[in-house]
């Protein structure tokens, strides 16, 4: 990926992986726009990096996504990179759910992890297609390849992101838009709520490794367990998924 001179919009850029990417893109000489639901969190990020441009948005809402696209392309017409990073994770056993009453709760993951990146990618791809250079970077997960059964919709949503990203890469192969997938392993952030991701890779170590991959021009970049998961055979996938569920099922029962 061309790593400087871009104008980059990062969804969910005020915290966790998105913020680690924002810091590195700023330091590499890019203009960076971040969005998220919590204004205070965006403000906190801006206090650290005053050059950050911030925008409140809830990517689960179609109207917010269209408003984000209209605002970004009119106020910052040089925008040429989209990082679809915002996402949530929910863990539960399906027999403990009440999908009749609570479907809105469960479908949030579909809206933020599937609808939002797909819709934004489709909006921005048409805009980037007229530029000399553009990139769409989608954040999937190692769980796209080896589902974590305690988070069934989450894992399925990330498999969808992987599949969509592959198709998008083919459709855009005759344009100047690079389509990049980043598949994180467990990274220590507030994903799923504070305290759930404390056993993984430190976020700076992860982001540094991903930037090495971007610098090297890779278009599918994993790290640690996620990198292994991306190349597993079907038998290895079955074994890994079984082992993960056995290890983690008590956390949701
Ligand atoms: N951490 C991991 O272990 C891990 C592993 C694999 C993949 N990932 C993926 O990496 C991405 C970033 O996750 P993270 O670990 O950095 O989690 P995080 O620390 O919880 O950060 C998520 C970011 O997304 C934003 N966000 C969430 N829902 C949003 C919405 N509806 N509209 C706008 N912004 C929204 C949040 O801001 P607001 O709350 O202010 O909106 C926050 O800035 C996600 O796609 C996640 O699935 C993470």
CSV table of C-alpha atoms and ligand atoms in Angstrom, one decimal:
chain,number,residue,atom,x,y,z
A,1,UNK,CA,0.0,0.0,0.0
A,2,UNK,CA,1.1,3.5,-0.7
A,3,UNK,CA,1.8,4.6,2.9
A,4,UNK,CA,2.0,8.4,2.7
A,5,UNK,CA,0.2,11.3,1.1
A,6,UNK,CA,-3.2,9.8,1.4
A,7,UNK,CA,-6.4,11.1,3.1
A,8,UNK,CA,-7.6,8.2,5.1
A,9,UNK,CA,-11.0,7.6,6.8
A,10,UNK,CA,-10.9,5.1,9.6
A,11,UNK,CA,-14.2,3.9,11.1
A,12,UNK,CA,-13.8,3.2,14.8
A,13,UNK,CA,-10.5,5.1,14.7
A,14,UNK,CA,-10.6,6.6,18.3
A,15,UNK,CA,-9.9,3.3,20.1
A,16,UNK,CA,-8.1,0.0,19.9
A,17,UNK,CA,-6.8,-1.2,16.6
A,18,UNK,CA,-8.3,1.8,14.7
A,19,UNK,CA,-6.5,4.3,16.9
A,20,UNK,CA,-3.2,2.3,16.6
A,21,UNK,CA,-3.6,2.5,12.8
A,22,UNK,CA,-4.5,6.2,13.0
A,23,UNK,CA,-1.3,7.0,14.9
A,24,UNK,CA,0.8,5.2,12.4
A,25,UNK,CA,-0.8,6.7,9.4
A,26,UNK,CA,-0.4,10.2,10.8
A,27,UNK,CA,3.3,9.5,11.6
A,28,UNK,CA,3.8,8.2,8.0
A,29,UNK,CA,2.5,11.6,6.6
A,30,UNK,CA,-1.2,11.1,5.9
A,31,UNK,CA,-4.3,13.2,6.7
A,32,UNK,CA,-6.5,11.0,8.9
A,33,UNK,CA,-10.2,11.2,9.6
A,34,UNK,CA,-11.6,9.0,12.4
A,35,UNK,CA,-15.3,8.4,13.2
A,36,UNK,CA,-17.1,6.6,16.0
A,37,UNK,CA,-20.2,6.9,18.2
A,38,UNK,CA,-18.6,8.4,21.4
A,39,UNK,CA,-17.7,12.1,21.0
A,40,UNK,CA,-15.6,12.1,24.2
A,41,UNK,CA,-13.5,9.2,22.8
A,42,UNK,CA,-12.9,11.1,19.5
A,43,UNK,CA,-12.0,14.2,21.5
A,44,UNK,CA,-9.5,12.2,23.6
A,45,UNK,CA,-7.8,11.0,20.4
A,46,UNK,CA,-7.7,14.6,19.0
A,47,UNK,CA,-6.1,15.8,22.2
A,48,UNK,CA,-3.2,13.4,21.5
A,49,UNK,CA,-3.1,14.2,17.8
A,50,UNK,CA,-4.6,17.7,17.1
A,51,UNK,CA,-4.3,17.1,13.4
A,52,UNK,CA,-6.9,14.3,13.5
A,53,UNK,CA,-10.2,15.2,11.9
A,54,UNK,CA,-13.2,13.6,13.8
A,55,UNK,CA,-16.8,12.8,13.0
A,56,UNK,CA,-19.5,11.3,15.2
A,57,UNK,CA,-21.3,8.5,13.4
A,58,UNK,CA,-23.0,5.2,14.1
A,59,UNK,CA,-22.1,2.9,11.2
A,60,UNK,CA,-25.0,0.6,12.0
A,61,UNK,CA,-27.4,3.3,10.6
A,62,UNK,CA,-27.7,3.5,6.9
A,63,UNK,CA,-28.5,7.3,7.1
A,64,UNK,CA,-25.3,7.9,9.1
A,65,UNK,CA,-23.2,5.9,6.5
A,66,UNK,CA,-24.6,8.0,3.6
A,67,UNK,CA,-24.1,11.2,5.6
A,68,UNK,CA,-20.5,10.2,6.4
A,69,UNK,CA,-19.8,9.5,2.7
A,70,UNK,CA,-21.5,12.8,1.7
A,71,UNK,CA,-19.6,14.8,4.3
A,72,UNK,CA,-16.2,13.1,3.7
A,73,UNK,CA,-16.3,13.6,-0.1
A,74,UNK,CA,-17.5,17.2,0.1
A,75,UNK,CA,-15.4,18.5,3.0
A,76,UNK,CA,-12.4,16.3,2.2
A,77,UNK,CA,-12.6,15.5,-1.5
A,78,UNK,CA,-9.0,14.2,-1.4
A,79,UNK,CA,-10.2,11.2,0.6
A,80,UNK,CA,-8.7,8.2,-1.1
A,81,UNK,CA,-8.5,5.4,1.5
A,82,UNK,CA,-11.2,3.8,3.6
A,83,UNK,CA,-10.4,1.6,6.6
A,84,UNK,CA,-13.4,-0.4,7.6
A,85,UNK,CA,-12.4,-1.1,11.1
A,86,UNK,CA,-15.4,-0.5,13.4
A,87,UNK,CA,-16.8,-3.7,14.8
A,88,UNK,CA,-18.4,-5.3,17.9
A,89,UNK,CA,-18.3,-8.8,19.4
A,90,UNK,CA,-21.0,-10.6,21.3
A,91,UNK,CA,-20.7,-13.9,23.1
A,92,UNK,CA,-23.6,-16.2,24.0
A,93,UNK,CA,-25.1,-19.7,23.8
A,94,UNK,CA,-28.0,-19.7,21.3
A,95,UNK,CA,-30.1,-21.8,23.8
A,96,UNK,CA,-29.9,-18.9,26.3
A,97,UNK,CA,-31.1,-16.3,23.8
A,98,UNK,CA,-34.6,-15.0,23.2
A,99,UNK,CA,-34.4,-14.2,19.5
A,100,UNK,CA,-38.1,-13.4,19.3
A,101,UNK,CA,-37.8,-10.5,21.7
A,102,UNK,CA,-34.1,-9.6,21.4
A,103,UNK,CA,-33.3,-9.9,17.7
A,104,UNK,CA,-32.3,-6.2,17.6
A,105,UNK,CA,-29.5,-7.0,20.1
A,106,UNK,CA,-28.1,-9.9,18.1
A,107,UNK,CA,-28.5,-8.2,14.7
A,108,UNK,CA,-26.3,-5.3,15.8
A,109,UNK,CA,-23.3,-7.4,15.0
A,110,UNK,CA,-24.6,-7.9,11.5
A,111,UNK,CA,-25.2,-4.2,11.0
A,112,UNK,CA,-21.8,-3.1,12.3
A,113,UNK,CA,-19.6,-5.9,11.1
A,114,UNK,CA,-21.3,-6.7,7.7
A,115,UNK,CA,-23.7,-4.1,6.5
A,116,UNK,CA,-21.5,-1.1,7.4
A,117,UNK,CA,-18.2,-2.2,5.8
A,118,UNK,CA,-20.0,-3.6,2.7
A,119,UNK,CA,-22.1,-0.4,2.2
A,120,UNK,CA,-19.2,2.0,2.9
A,121,UNK,CA,-16.9,0.0,0.5
A,122,UNK,CA,-19.5,0.2,-2.2
A,123,UNK,CA,-20.0,3.9,-1.7
A,124,UNK,CA,-16.3,4.8,-1.6
A,125,UNK,CA,-15.2,2.4,-4.4
A,126,UNK,CA,-17.2,4.3,-6.9
A,127,UNK,CA,-15.7,7.6,-5.6
A,128,UNK,CA,-12.1,6.2,-5.5
A,129,UNK,CA,-12.4,4.8,-9.0
A,130,UNK,CA,-11.7,8.2,-10.5
A,131,UNK,CA,-8.5,8.7,-8.6
A,132,UNK,CA,-4.9,8.0,-9.4
A,133,UNK,CA,-4.7,5.9,-6.2
A,134,UNK,CA,-7.1,4.5,-3.7
A,135,UNK,CA,-7.3,1.7,-1.1
A,136,UNK,CA,-10.0,-0.1,0.8
A,137,UNK,CA,-8.8,-1.9,3.9
A,138,UNK,CA,-11.2,-4.2,5.6
A,139,UNK,CA,-10.5,-5.6,9.1
A,140,UNK,CA,-11.7,-9.2,9.4
A,141,UNK,CA,-10.3,-11.6,12.0
A,142,UNK,CA,-8.6,-14.9,12.4
A,143,UNK,CA,-12.1,-16.1,13.4
A,144,UNK,CA,-13.2,-15.6,9.8
A,145,UNK,CA,-11.2,-18.8,9.1
A,146,UNK,CA,-11.6,-20.7,12.4
A,147,UNK,CA,-14.9,-19.7,14.0
A,148,UNK,CA,-15.0,-19.1,17.8
A,149,UNK,CA,-18.2,-21.0,18.5
A,150,UNK,CA,-19.0,-18.8,21.6
A,151,UNK,CA,-19.4,-15.8,19.3
A,152,UNK,CA,-21.3,-17.4,16.4
A,153,UNK,CA,-22.6,-14.3,14.6
A,154,UNK,CA,-19.3,-12.4,15.1
A,155,UNK,CA,-17.3,-15.3,13.5
A,156,UNK,CA,-19.8,-15.6,10.6
A,157,UNK,CA,-19.7,-11.8,10.1
A,158,UNK,CA,-15.9,-11.9,9.8
A,159,UNK,CA,-16.1,-14.8,7.3
A,160,UNK,CA,-18.5,-12.6,5.3
A,161,UNK,CA,-15.9,-9.7,5.4
A,162,UNK,CA,-13.2,-12.1,4.1
A,163,UNK,CA,-15.4,-13.4,1.2
A,164,UNK,CA,-16.6,-9.9,0.3
A,165,UNK,CA,-13.1,-8.5,0.3
A,166,UNK,CA,-11.9,-11.3,-2.1
A,167,UNK,CA,-14.8,-10.5,-4.5
A,168,UNK,CA,-14.1,-6.8,-4.3
A,169,UNK,CA,-10.4,-7.3,-5.1
A,170,UNK,CA,-11.4,-9.1,-8.3
A,171,UNK,CA,-14.0,-6.5,-9.3
A,172,UNK,CA,-11.6,-3.6,-8.8
A,173,UNK,CA,-8.5,-5.3,-10.4
A,174,UNK,CA,-8.6,-2.9,-13.4
A,175,UNK,CA,-8.8,0.2,-11.2
A,176,UNK,CA,-6.1,2.0,-9.1
A,177,UNK,CA,-7.9,0.8,-5.9
A,178,UNK,CA,-6.0,-1.7,-3.7
A,179,UNK,CA,-8.2,-4.0,-1.7
A,180,UNK,CA,-6.6,-5.1,1.5
A,181,UNK,CA,-7.7,-7.5,4.2
A,182,UNK,CA,-6.2,-7.4,7.7
A,183,UNK,CA,-7.0,-10.4,9.9
A,184,UNK,CA,-6.1,-9.8,13.6
A,185,UNK,CA,-5.6,-12.5,16.1
A,186,UNK,CA,-6.7,-11.8,19.7
A,187,UNK,CA,-5.4,-8.3,20.3
A,188,UNK,CA,-5.6,-6.6,23.7
A,189,UNK,CA,-8.3,-3.9,23.2
A,190,UNK,CA,-11.8,-3.3,24.7
A,191,UNK,CA,-13.5,-5.5,22.0
A,192,UNK,CA,-16.6,-7.2,23.5
A,193,UNK,CA,-16.3,-5.0,26.6
A,194,UNK,CA,-13.3,-4.0,28.8
A,195,UNK,CA,-11.4,-7.0,30.2
A,196,UNK,CA,-12.3,-9.7,27.6
A,197,UNK,CA,-9.2,-9.2,25.5
A,198,UNK,CA,-6.3,-9.3,27.9
A,199,UNK,CA,-4.7,-12.6,26.8
A,200,UNK,CA,-3.7,-11.5,23.3
A,201,UNK,CA,-1.1,-9.5,21.4
A,202,UNK,CA,-0.4,-6.0,22.6
A,203,UNK,CA,-2.1,-3.6,20.1
A,204,UNK,CA,1.2,-1.8,19.2
A,205,UNK,CA,3.0,-5.0,18.5
A,206,UNK,CA,0.1,-6.0,16.2
A,207,UNK,CA,-0.2,-2.7,14.4
A,208,UNK,CA,3.6,-2.5,13.8
A,209,UNK,CA,3.5,-6.0,12.2
A,210,UNK,CA,0.6,-5.0,10.0
A,211,UNK,CA,2.3,-1.9,8.8
A,212,UNK,CA,5.3,-4.0,7.8
A,213,UNK,CA,2.9,-6.1,5.7
A,214,UNK,CA,1.4,-2.9,4.2
A,215,UNK,CA,4.8,-1.6,3.4
A,216,UNK,CA,5.7,-4.9,1.7
A,217,UNK,CA,2.6,-4.5,-0.5
A,218,UNK,CA,0.7,-7.5,0.9
A,219,UNK,CA,-3.0,-7.5,0.3
A,220,UNK,CA,-4.0,-10.2,2.9
A,221,UNK,CA,-2.2,-9.6,6.2
A,222,UNK,CA,-2.6,-11.8,9.3
A,223,UNK,CA,-0.5,-12.0,12.4
A,224,UNK,CA,0.3,-14.8,14.8
A,225,UNK,CA,-2.6,-17.3,15.1
A,226,UNK,CA,-4.6,-15.4,12.6
A,227,UNK,CA,-1.9,-15.8,10.0
A,228,UNK,CA,-1.8,-19.5,10.6
A,229,UNK,CA,-5.6,-19.8,10.5
A,230,UNK,CA,-5.6,-18.2,7.0
A,231,UNK,CA,-3.7,-21.1,5.6
A,232,UNK,CA,-5.2,-24.1,7.6
A,233,UNK,CA,-6.5,-27.2,5.9
A,234,UNK,CA,-10.1,-28.2,6.6
A,235,UNK,CA,-9.0,-30.9,9.1
A,236,UNK,CA,-6.9,-28.3,11.0
A,237,UNK,CA,-9.8,-25.9,11.0
A,238,UNK,CA,-12.1,-28.5,12.5
A,239,UNK,CA,-9.6,-29.5,15.2
A,240,UNK,CA,-8.9,-25.8,16.1
A,241,UNK,CA,-12.6,-24.9,16.3
A,242,UNK,CA,-13.3,-27.9,18.5
A,243,UNK,CA,-10.4,-27.1,20.8
A,244,UNK,CA,-11.3,-23.4,21.1
A,245,UNK,CA,-14.9,-24.2,22.0
A,246,UNK,CA,-13.9,-26.8,24.6
A,247,UNK,CA,-11.6,-24.2,26.2
A,248,UNK,CA,-14.0,-21.3,26.2
A,249,UNK,CA,-17.5,-22.8,26.4
A,250,UNK,CA,-17.7,-22.4,30.2
A,251,UNK,CA,-17.3,-18.6,29.8
A,252,UNK,CA,-20.9,-18.4,28.3
A,253,UNK,CA,-22.7,-21.3,30.0
B,1,LIG,N1,-9.2,-7.1,19.4
B,1,LIG,C1,-9.3,-8.3,18.9
B,1,LIG,O1,-8.9,-9.3,19.5
B,1,LIG,C2,-9.7,-8.4,17.4
B,1,LIG,C3,-9.5,-9.6,16.8
B,1,LIG,C4,-9.9,-9.8,15.5
B,1,LIG,C5,-10.6,-8.7,14.8
B,1,LIG,N2,-10.8,-7.5,15.5
B,1,LIG,C6,-11.5,-6.5,14.8
B,1,LIG,O2,-10.8,-5.2,14.8
B,1,LIG,C7,-11.7,-4.2,14.7
B,1,LIG,C8,-11.4,-3.1,15.8
B,1,LIG,O3,-11.7,-3.8,17.1
B,1,LIG,P1,-10.9,-3.4,18.4
B,1,LIG,O4,-10.4,-4.7,18.9
B,1,LIG,O5,-10.0,-2.2,18.2
B,1,LIG,O6,-12.2,-3.0,19.3
B,1,LIG,P2,-12.5,-1.8,20.2
B,1,LIG,O7,-11.3,-1.4,21.0
B,1,LIG,O8,-13.8,-2.1,20.9
B,1,LIG,O9,-12.7,-0.6,19.2
B,1,LIG,C9,-13.8,-0.6,18.3
B,1,LIG,C10,-14.0,0.7,17.7
B,1,LIG,O10,-15.1,0.7,16.8
B,1,LIG,C11,-16.0,1.7,17.1
B,1,LIG,N3,-17.4,1.3,16.8
B,1,LIG,C12,-18.0,0.2,17.3
B,1,LIG,N4,-19.3,0.2,16.9
B,1,LIG,C13,-19.4,1.3,16.1
B,1,LIG,C14,-20.5,1.9,15.4
B,1,LIG,N5,-21.7,1.3,15.4
B,1,LIG,N6,-20.3,3.0,14.7
B,1,LIG,C15,-19.1,3.6,14.7
B,1,LIG,N7,-18.1,3.2,15.4
B,1,LIG,C16,-18.2,2.0,16.1
B,1,LIG,C17,-15.8,2.0,18.6
B,1,LIG,O11,-16.1,3.4,18.9
B,1,LIG,P3,-17.5,3.8,19.6
B,1,LIG,O12,-17.8,2.8,20.7
B,1,LIG,O13,-17.2,5.2,20.1
B,1,LIG,O14,-18.5,3.8,18.5
B,1,LIG,C18,-14.3,1.8,18.7
B,1,LIG,O15,-13.6,3.0,18.3
B,1,LIG,C19,-13.1,-4.8,14.8
B,1,LIG,O16,-13.6,-4.9,13.5
B,1,LIG,C20,-12.8,-6.2,15.4
B,1,LIG,O17,-13.8,-7.1,15.0
B,1,LIG,C21,-10.4,-7.3,16.8
